[in-house]
């Protein structure tokens, strides 16, 4: 079984799929530079969140209702972010978690609209002439007034810009949500941390892995641990999809431009094998390690060949194909309900 990836077609479906390909989301190719992170945090509308204020339940319920009205009427996410920065301290932990969930639900609904805005008129042409990366610190240098307003509005609303195959896309900048850490639950903080790991330094772009195999393994373990720690959380389905369909799948399959096997011999690459063995040694109790260990066992019977060549064509090996067809279901089973 081989991985199906995009062929570079610039359609709306392609643009959507390329984001989904890299982690539910938000495929992202940008720097995790700490300085840029700080600049983005400073630019986040009203990023100075007020100290915690204790309120009575009725006041908190009224606040949540006001928030939902704001979300319903918002034309841009910065309106919601501004409300959160002014009022999160009064919400109480449970309602604060709800507010973050509803913010991210808004983003999920808004992302395609925001993405499409970057493909209108001359937006791409203007942005590709700018110094990269484009952040709050240099967005004001954009000469085209309409494009500058678009970029600043989206950055204020909690997006960041990434470049994929020479095209600029907006994604959700989860790093900015860490400003609410004192108001939300540990479960929500861990969710934001996990998502920020990806938005700060994306795992892949242009159909290739851009972090190390060990980092990819660590992200798989991180998401697995979240699922185990918070089995009943509202975020579990999302993180489970991230784990099964992104991190674990990429770790087993690789990507078209970064396969786990040598393109000439079809044998498992030595650096991938070393990462697998390191994972199994350091995290033997994890589902990820169990799946990887099973893969190594299968490859031990095939002389470490992931595929075979017949008449010049790449062909499946039965044992490997069977493993590929079953490992996600097995991982899901091991994770439990």
CSV table of C-alpha atoms in Angstrom, one decimal:
chain,number,residue,atom,x,y,z
A,1,UNK,CA,0.0,0.0,0.0
A,2,UNK,CA,1.4,3.4,-0.9
A,3,UNK,CA,0.4,6.8,0.4
A,4,UNK,CA,-1.8,8.9,-1.8
A,5,UNK,CA,-0.8,12.6,-1.7
A,6,UNK,CA,-1.6,15.7,-3.7
A,7,UNK,CA,-0.4,16.2,-7.2
A,8,UNK,CA,0.0,20.0,-6.9
A,9,UNK,CA,-3.4,20.9,-8.4
A,10,UNK,CA,-4.4,24.4,-7.1
A,11,UNK,CA,-8.1,23.7,-6.5
A,12,UNK,CA,-10.1,24.5,-3.4
A,13,UNK,CA,-10.2,20.8,-2.5
A,14,UNK,CA,-6.4,20.6,-2.9
A,15,UNK,CA,-5.9,23.6,-0.7
A,16,UNK,CA,-8.2,22.1,2.0
A,17,UNK,CA,-6.7,18.7,1.8
A,18,UNK,CA,-3.1,19.9,2.1
A,19,UNK,CA,-4.1,21.5,5.4
A,20,UNK,CA,-5.9,18.4,6.6
A,21,UNK,CA,-2.9,16.2,5.5
A,22,UNK,CA,-0.7,17.7,8.1
A,23,UNK,CA,-2.6,17.1,11.2
A,24,UNK,CA,-6.1,17.7,11.2
A,25,UNK,CA,-5.1,20.7,10.4
A,26,UNK,CA,-3.3,22.9,9.8
A,27,UNK,CA,-0.4,21.7,7.7
A,28,UNK,CA,2.0,24.3,8.4
A,29,UNK,CA,5.4,25.2,7.2
A,30,UNK,CA,6.8,28.0,9.3
A,31,UNK,CA,9.5,28.7,11.8
A,32,UNK,CA,9.1,27.9,15.5
A,33,UNK,CA,11.4,30.8,16.2
A,34,UNK,CA,10.8,32.0,19.8
A,35,UNK,CA,11.3,35.6,18.8
A,36,UNK,CA,8.6,35.4,16.2
A,37,UNK,CA,6.4,33.6,18.8
A,38,UNK,CA,6.8,36.5,21.2
A,39,UNK,CA,6.1,39.0,18.5
A,40,UNK,CA,2.9,37.2,17.6
A,41,UNK,CA,1.8,37.0,21.2
A,42,UNK,CA,2.4,40.7,21.6
A,43,UNK,CA,0.2,41.4,18.6
A,44,UNK,CA,-2.7,39.2,19.7
A,45,UNK,CA,-5.5,41.6,20.2
A,46,UNK,CA,-5.7,42.7,23.8
A,47,UNK,CA,-3.2,40.0,24.8
A,48,UNK,CA,-2.8,41.4,28.3
A,49,UNK,CA,-5.5,39.3,29.9
A,50,UNK,CA,-7.0,40.6,33.1
A,51,UNK,CA,-6.2,38.9,36.5
A,52,UNK,CA,-8.6,36.2,37.7
A,53,UNK,CA,-11.8,37.8,39.1
A,54,UNK,CA,-14.2,35.7,41.2
A,55,UNK,CA,-17.8,36.0,40.1
A,56,UNK,CA,-21.1,34.6,41.1
A,57,UNK,CA,-22.6,31.7,39.0
A,58,UNK,CA,-25.3,34.0,37.5
A,59,UNK,CA,-22.7,36.5,36.4
A,60,UNK,CA,-20.7,33.7,34.8
A,61,UNK,CA,-23.7,32.4,33.0
A,62,UNK,CA,-24.5,35.9,31.7
A,63,UNK,CA,-20.9,36.2,30.6
A,64,UNK,CA,-21.1,32.9,28.6
A,65,UNK,CA,-24.3,34.1,27.0
A,66,UNK,CA,-22.6,37.4,26.0
A,67,UNK,CA,-19.7,35.4,24.6
A,68,UNK,CA,-21.9,33.2,22.5
A,69,UNK,CA,-23.7,36.3,21.2
A,70,UNK,CA,-20.3,37.7,20.3
A,71,UNK,CA,-19.3,34.5,18.5
A,72,UNK,CA,-22.6,34.4,16.6
A,73,UNK,CA,-22.2,38.0,15.4
A,74,UNK,CA,-18.5,38.0,14.8
A,75,UNK,CA,-17.4,38.8,11.3
A,76,UNK,CA,-13.8,38.2,12.2
A,77,UNK,CA,-12.2,36.1,14.9
A,78,UNK,CA,-10.3,39.1,16.4
A,79,UNK,CA,-13.7,40.2,17.8
A,80,UNK,CA,-13.9,36.9,19.7
A,81,UNK,CA,-10.3,37.1,20.8
A,82,UNK,CA,-10.8,40.6,22.1
A,83,UNK,CA,-13.8,39.5,24.2
A,84,UNK,CA,-11.8,36.6,25.6
A,85,UNK,CA,-8.9,38.8,26.6
A,86,UNK,CA,-11.2,41.2,28.4
A,87,UNK,CA,-13.4,38.7,30.1
A,88,UNK,CA,-11.7,35.3,30.5
A,89,UNK,CA,-10.6,36.1,34.0
A,90,UNK,CA,-14.3,36.3,35.1
A,91,UNK,CA,-15.4,33.1,33.4
A,92,UNK,CA,-14.4,30.4,35.9
A,93,UNK,CA,-12.5,27.3,34.7
A,94,UNK,CA,-15.4,25.3,33.3
A,95,UNK,CA,-16.8,28.1,31.3
A,96,UNK,CA,-13.3,29.2,30.2
A,97,UNK,CA,-12.8,25.7,28.7
A,98,UNK,CA,-16.2,26.0,26.9
A,99,UNK,CA,-15.1,29.4,25.5
A,100,UNK,CA,-11.9,28.0,24.1
A,101,UNK,CA,-13.8,25.1,22.6
A,102,UNK,CA,-16.2,27.5,20.9
A,103,UNK,CA,-13.4,29.7,19.7
A,104,UNK,CA,-11.7,26.7,18.0
A,105,UNK,CA,-15.1,25.6,16.6
A,106,UNK,CA,-15.4,29.1,15.1
A,107,UNK,CA,-11.9,28.7,13.6
A,108,UNK,CA,-12.8,25.4,12.1
A,109,UNK,CA,-15.8,26.9,10.4
A,110,UNK,CA,-13.9,30.1,9.4
A,111,UNK,CA,-10.7,28.5,8.1
A,112,UNK,CA,-11.8,27.8,4.6
A,113,UNK,CA,-13.3,31.3,4.2
A,114,UNK,CA,-10.1,32.8,5.5
A,115,UNK,CA,-8.0,30.5,3.3
A,116,UNK,CA,-10.0,31.5,0.2
A,117,UNK,CA,-9.4,35.2,1.0
A,118,UNK,CA,-5.7,34.6,0.4
A,119,UNK,CA,-6.4,33.4,-3.2
A,120,UNK,CA,-8.4,36.4,-4.3
A,121,UNK,CA,-7.1,39.1,-6.6
A,122,UNK,CA,-3.4,39.7,-6.2
A,123,UNK,CA,-3.0,38.6,-2.6
A,124,UNK,CA,-0.5,35.8,-3.3
A,125,UNK,CA,1.5,37.9,-5.7
A,126,UNK,CA,1.8,40.7,-3.1
A,127,UNK,CA,2.7,38.4,-0.2
A,128,UNK,CA,5.3,36.4,-2.1
A,129,UNK,CA,7.2,39.7,-2.6
A,130,UNK,CA,7.4,40.3,1.2
A,131,UNK,CA,10.2,39.2,3.5
A,132,UNK,CA,9.4,35.8,4.9
A,133,UNK,CA,8.0,34.9,7.4
A,134,UNK,CA,5.3,37.4,7.5
A,135,UNK,CA,4.4,38.2,11.1
A,136,UNK,CA,2.9,41.0,13.1
A,137,UNK,CA,6.3,42.7,13.2
A,138,UNK,CA,6.6,43.2,9.5
A,139,UNK,CA,3.0,43.1,8.2
A,140,UNK,CA,2.8,46.9,8.3
A,141,UNK,CA,5.5,46.9,5.5
A,142,UNK,CA,3.1,45.4,3.0
A,143,UNK,CA,2.5,48.1,0.4
A,144,UNK,CA,-0.9,47.0,-0.9
A,145,UNK,CA,-3.4,48.5,1.5
A,146,UNK,CA,-6.1,45.8,1.0
A,147,UNK,CA,-3.6,43.0,1.4
A,148,UNK,CA,-2.1,44.6,4.5
A,149,UNK,CA,-5.5,44.9,6.1
A,150,UNK,CA,-6.3,41.3,5.3
A,151,UNK,CA,-3.0,40.0,6.9
A,152,UNK,CA,-3.2,42.2,10.0
A,153,UNK,CA,-6.8,41.3,10.6
A,154,UNK,CA,-6.1,37.6,10.4
A,155,UNK,CA,-3.0,37.8,12.6
A,156,UNK,CA,-5.0,39.7,15.2
A,157,UNK,CA,-7.6,37.0,15.1
A,158,UNK,CA,-5.2,34.2,16.0
A,159,UNK,CA,-4.1,33.0,12.6
A,160,UNK,CA,-0.5,32.7,11.3
A,161,UNK,CA,0.8,32.4,7.8
A,162,UNK,CA,2.7,29.4,6.4
A,163,UNK,CA,4.2,28.7,3.0
A,164,UNK,CA,3.5,25.4,1.2
A,165,UNK,CA,4.8,24.7,-2.3
A,166,UNK,CA,5.3,28.4,-2.9
A,167,UNK,CA,1.8,29.3,-1.8
A,168,UNK,CA,0.9,31.1,1.4
A,169,UNK,CA,-1.8,29.7,3.7
A,170,UNK,CA,-3.4,30.8,7.0
A,171,UNK,CA,-3.5,28.3,9.9
A,172,UNK,CA,-4.6,28.6,13.5
A,173,UNK,CA,-1.8,29.7,15.8
A,174,UNK,CA,-2.4,27.7,18.9
A,175,UNK,CA,0.6,29.2,20.6
A,176,UNK,CA,-1.4,32.3,21.1
A,177,UNK,CA,-4.0,30.5,23.2
A,178,UNK,CA,-1.4,29.8,25.9
A,179,UNK,CA,-2.2,33.3,27.1
A,180,UNK,CA,-5.3,31.8,28.8
A,181,UNK,CA,-3.4,29.1,30.7
A,182,UNK,CA,-4.3,30.5,34.1
A,183,UNK,CA,-8.0,30.3,33.4
A,184,UNK,CA,-8.6,27.0,31.7
A,185,UNK,CA,-8.3,23.4,33.1
A,186,UNK,CA,-5.1,21.3,32.9
A,187,UNK,CA,-6.8,19.2,30.3
A,188,UNK,CA,-7.4,22.2,28.1
A,189,UNK,CA,-3.9,23.5,28.7
A,190,UNK,CA,-2.5,20.1,27.6
A,191,UNK,CA,-4.7,20.2,24.5
A,192,UNK,CA,-3.4,23.7,23.6
A,193,UNK,CA,0.2,22.6,24.2
A,194,UNK,CA,-0.2,19.6,22.0
A,195,UNK,CA,-1.8,21.6,19.2
A,196,UNK,CA,0.8,24.4,19.6
A,197,UNK,CA,3.7,21.9,19.1
A,198,UNK,CA,2.4,21.4,15.6
A,199,UNK,CA,1.5,24.9,14.7
A,200,UNK,CA,4.9,26.2,16.0
A,201,UNK,CA,6.9,23.6,14.0
A,202,UNK,CA,4.9,21.6,11.5
A,203,UNK,CA,5.8,18.0,10.9
A,204,UNK,CA,5.5,18.0,7.1
A,205,UNK,CA,5.0,20.1,4.0
A,206,UNK,CA,5.3,19.6,0.3
A,207,UNK,CA,4.6,15.8,0.8
A,208,UNK,CA,7.8,15.5,2.9
A,209,UNK,CA,8.7,15.2,6.5
A,210,UNK,CA,10.5,18.3,7.8
A,211,UNK,CA,11.1,17.2,11.4
A,212,UNK,CA,13.2,14.2,12.5
A,213,UNK,CA,11.8,10.7,12.8
A,214,UNK,CA,12.4,10.9,16.6
A,215,UNK,CA,10.4,14.1,16.8
A,216,UNK,CA,7.6,12.5,14.9
A,217,UNK,CA,7.7,9.6,17.3
A,218,UNK,CA,7.6,12.0,20.3
A,219,UNK,CA,4.5,13.7,18.9
A,220,UNK,CA,2.8,10.4,18.4
A,221,UNK,CA,3.6,9.5,22.0
A,222,UNK,CA,2.5,12.9,23.2
A,223,UNK,CA,-0.9,12.6,21.5
A,224,UNK,CA,-1.3,9.0,22.7
A,225,UNK,CA,-0.6,10.1,26.3
A,226,UNK,CA,-3.2,12.8,26.0
A,227,UNK,CA,-5.8,10.3,24.9
A,228,UNK,CA,-5.0,8.0,27.8
A,229,UNK,CA,-4.9,10.8,30.4
A,230,UNK,CA,-8.2,12.3,29.2
A,231,UNK,CA,-10.2,9.4,27.8
A,232,UNK,CA,-13.5,11.2,28.2
A,233,UNK,CA,-12.5,14.7,27.1
A,234,UNK,CA,-14.4,16.5,24.4
A,235,UNK,CA,-11.1,16.8,22.5
A,236,UNK,CA,-10.4,13.1,22.4
A,237,UNK,CA,-11.9,12.4,19.0
A,238,UNK,CA,-9.9,15.2,17.4
A,239,UNK,CA,-6.6,14.1,19.0
A,240,UNK,CA,-7.3,10.5,18.2
A,241,UNK,CA,-7.6,11.4,14.6
A,242,UNK,CA,-4.4,13.4,14.8
A,243,UNK,CA,-2.7,10.4,16.4
A,244,UNK,CA,-4.0,7.6,14.1
A,245,UNK,CA,-4.2,9.4,10.8
A,246,UNK,CA,-1.3,11.8,11.0
A,247,UNK,CA,1.5,11.0,13.5
A,248,UNK,CA,1.3,7.2,13.6
A,249,UNK,CA,0.5,6.8,10.0
A,250,UNK,CA,3.4,9.0,8.9
A,251,UNK,CA,5.7,7.2,11.3
A,252,UNK,CA,4.8,3.8,9.7
A,253,UNK,CA,4.3,4.9,6.0
A,254,UNK,CA,6.5,8.0,5.7
A,255,UNK,CA,5.4,10.4,3.0
A,256,UNK,CA,5.9,10.4,-0.7
A,257,UNK,CA,8.9,12.6,-0.5
A,258,UNK,CA,10.2,11.1,2.7
A,259,UNK,CA,9.4,7.3,2.6
A,260,UNK,CA,10.5,5.0,5.3
A,261,UNK,CA,12.3,2.8,2.8
A,262,UNK,CA,15.1,3.2,0.3
A,263,UNK,CA,13.6,3.9,-3.2
A,264,UNK,CA,16.1,1.6,-4.9
A,265,UNK,CA,16.0,-1.5,-2.6
A,266,UNK,CA,12.7,-0.9,-0.8
A,267,UNK,CA,14.4,-1.8,2.4
A,268,UNK,CA,13.7,0.1,5.6
A,269,UNK,CA,16.0,3.0,6.0
A,270,UNK,CA,18.6,2.7,8.7
A,271,UNK,CA,17.7,6.0,10.3
A,272,UNK,CA,14.0,5.0,10.5
A,273,UNK,CA,14.9,1.6,12.0
A,274,UNK,CA,17.1,3.3,14.6
A,275,UNK,CA,14.2,5.6,15.5
A,276,UNK,CA,11.9,2.6,15.8
A,277,UNK,CA,14.3,0.8,18.0
A,278,UNK,CA,14.8,3.9,20.2
A,279,UNK,CA,11.1,4.4,20.6
A,280,UNK,CA,10.5,0.7,21.6
A,281,UNK,CA,13.4,0.9,24.1
A,282,UNK,CA,12.4,4.2,25.7
A,283,UNK,CA,8.6,3.9,25.6
A,284,UNK,CA,7.9,0.2,25.6
A,285,UNK,CA,4.5,0.5,27.4
A,286,UNK,CA,3.0,2.8,24.7
A,287,UNK,CA,0.6,1.8,22.0
A,288,UNK,CA,2.9,3.5,19.5
A,289,UNK,CA,5.8,1.2,20.6
A,290,UNK,CA,3.7,-1.9,20.4
A,291,UNK,CA,2.6,-1.1,16.8
A,292,UNK,CA,6.2,-0.2,15.8
A,293,UNK,CA,7.5,-3.4,17.4
A,294,UNK,CA,4.9,-5.4,15.4
A,295,UNK,CA,6.1,-3.7,12.2
A,296,UNK,CA,9.7,-4.6,13.0
A,297,UNK,CA,8.7,-8.2,13.6
A,298,UNK,CA,7.0,-8.3,10.2
A,299,UNK,CA,10.0,-6.7,8.5
A,300,UNK,CA,12.2,-9.3,10.1
A,301,UNK,CA,10.5,-11.9,7.9
A,302,UNK,CA,10.9,-9.9,4.7
A,303,UNK,CA,14.6,-9.0,4.9
A,304,UNK,CA,13.4,-5.5,6.0
A,305,UNK,CA,11.8,-4.9,2.6
A,306,UNK,CA,8.7,-2.8,2.8
A,307,UNK,CA,7.9,-3.5,-0.9
A,308,UNK,CA,9.4,-5.6,-3.6
A,309,UNK,CA,10.3,-5.0,-7.3
A,310,UNK,CA,8.7,-7.1,-10.0
A,311,UNK,CA,9.4,-6.3,-13.6
A,312,UNK,CA,10.5,-2.9,-12.6
A,313,UNK,CA,7.4,-2.1,-10.6
A,314,UNK,CA,6.8,-1.5,-6.9
A,315,UNK,CA,4.7,-4.3,-5.6
A,316,UNK,CA,3.2,-5.2,-2.2
A,317,UNK,CA,4.6,-7.8,0.1
A,318,UNK,CA,1.7,-9.8,1.6
A,319,UNK,CA,2.8,-9.7,5.2
A,320,UNK,CA,3.6,-5.9,5.1
A,321,UNK,CA,0.3,-5.2,3.2
A,322,UNK,CA,-1.6,-7.1,5.9
A,323,UNK,CA,0.1,-5.1,8.6
A,324,UNK,CA,-0.6,-1.8,6.8
A,325,UNK,CA,-4.3,-2.7,6.5
A,326,UNK,CA,-4.7,-3.5,10.2
A,327,UNK,CA,-2.3,-1.3,12.3
A,328,UNK,CA,-4.6,1.7,12.7
A,329,UNK,CA,-7.5,-0.5,13.9
A,330,UNK,CA,-5.1,-2.3,16.2
A,331,UNK,CA,-3.9,0.9,17.7
A,332,UNK,CA,-7.4,2.1,18.2
A,333,UNK,CA,-8.3,-1.1,20.0
A,334,UNK,CA,-5.2,-0.8,22.2
A,335,UNK,CA,-6.2,2.8,23.1
A,336,UNK,CA,-9.5,1.6,24.4
A,337,UNK,CA,-12.8,3.4,24.7
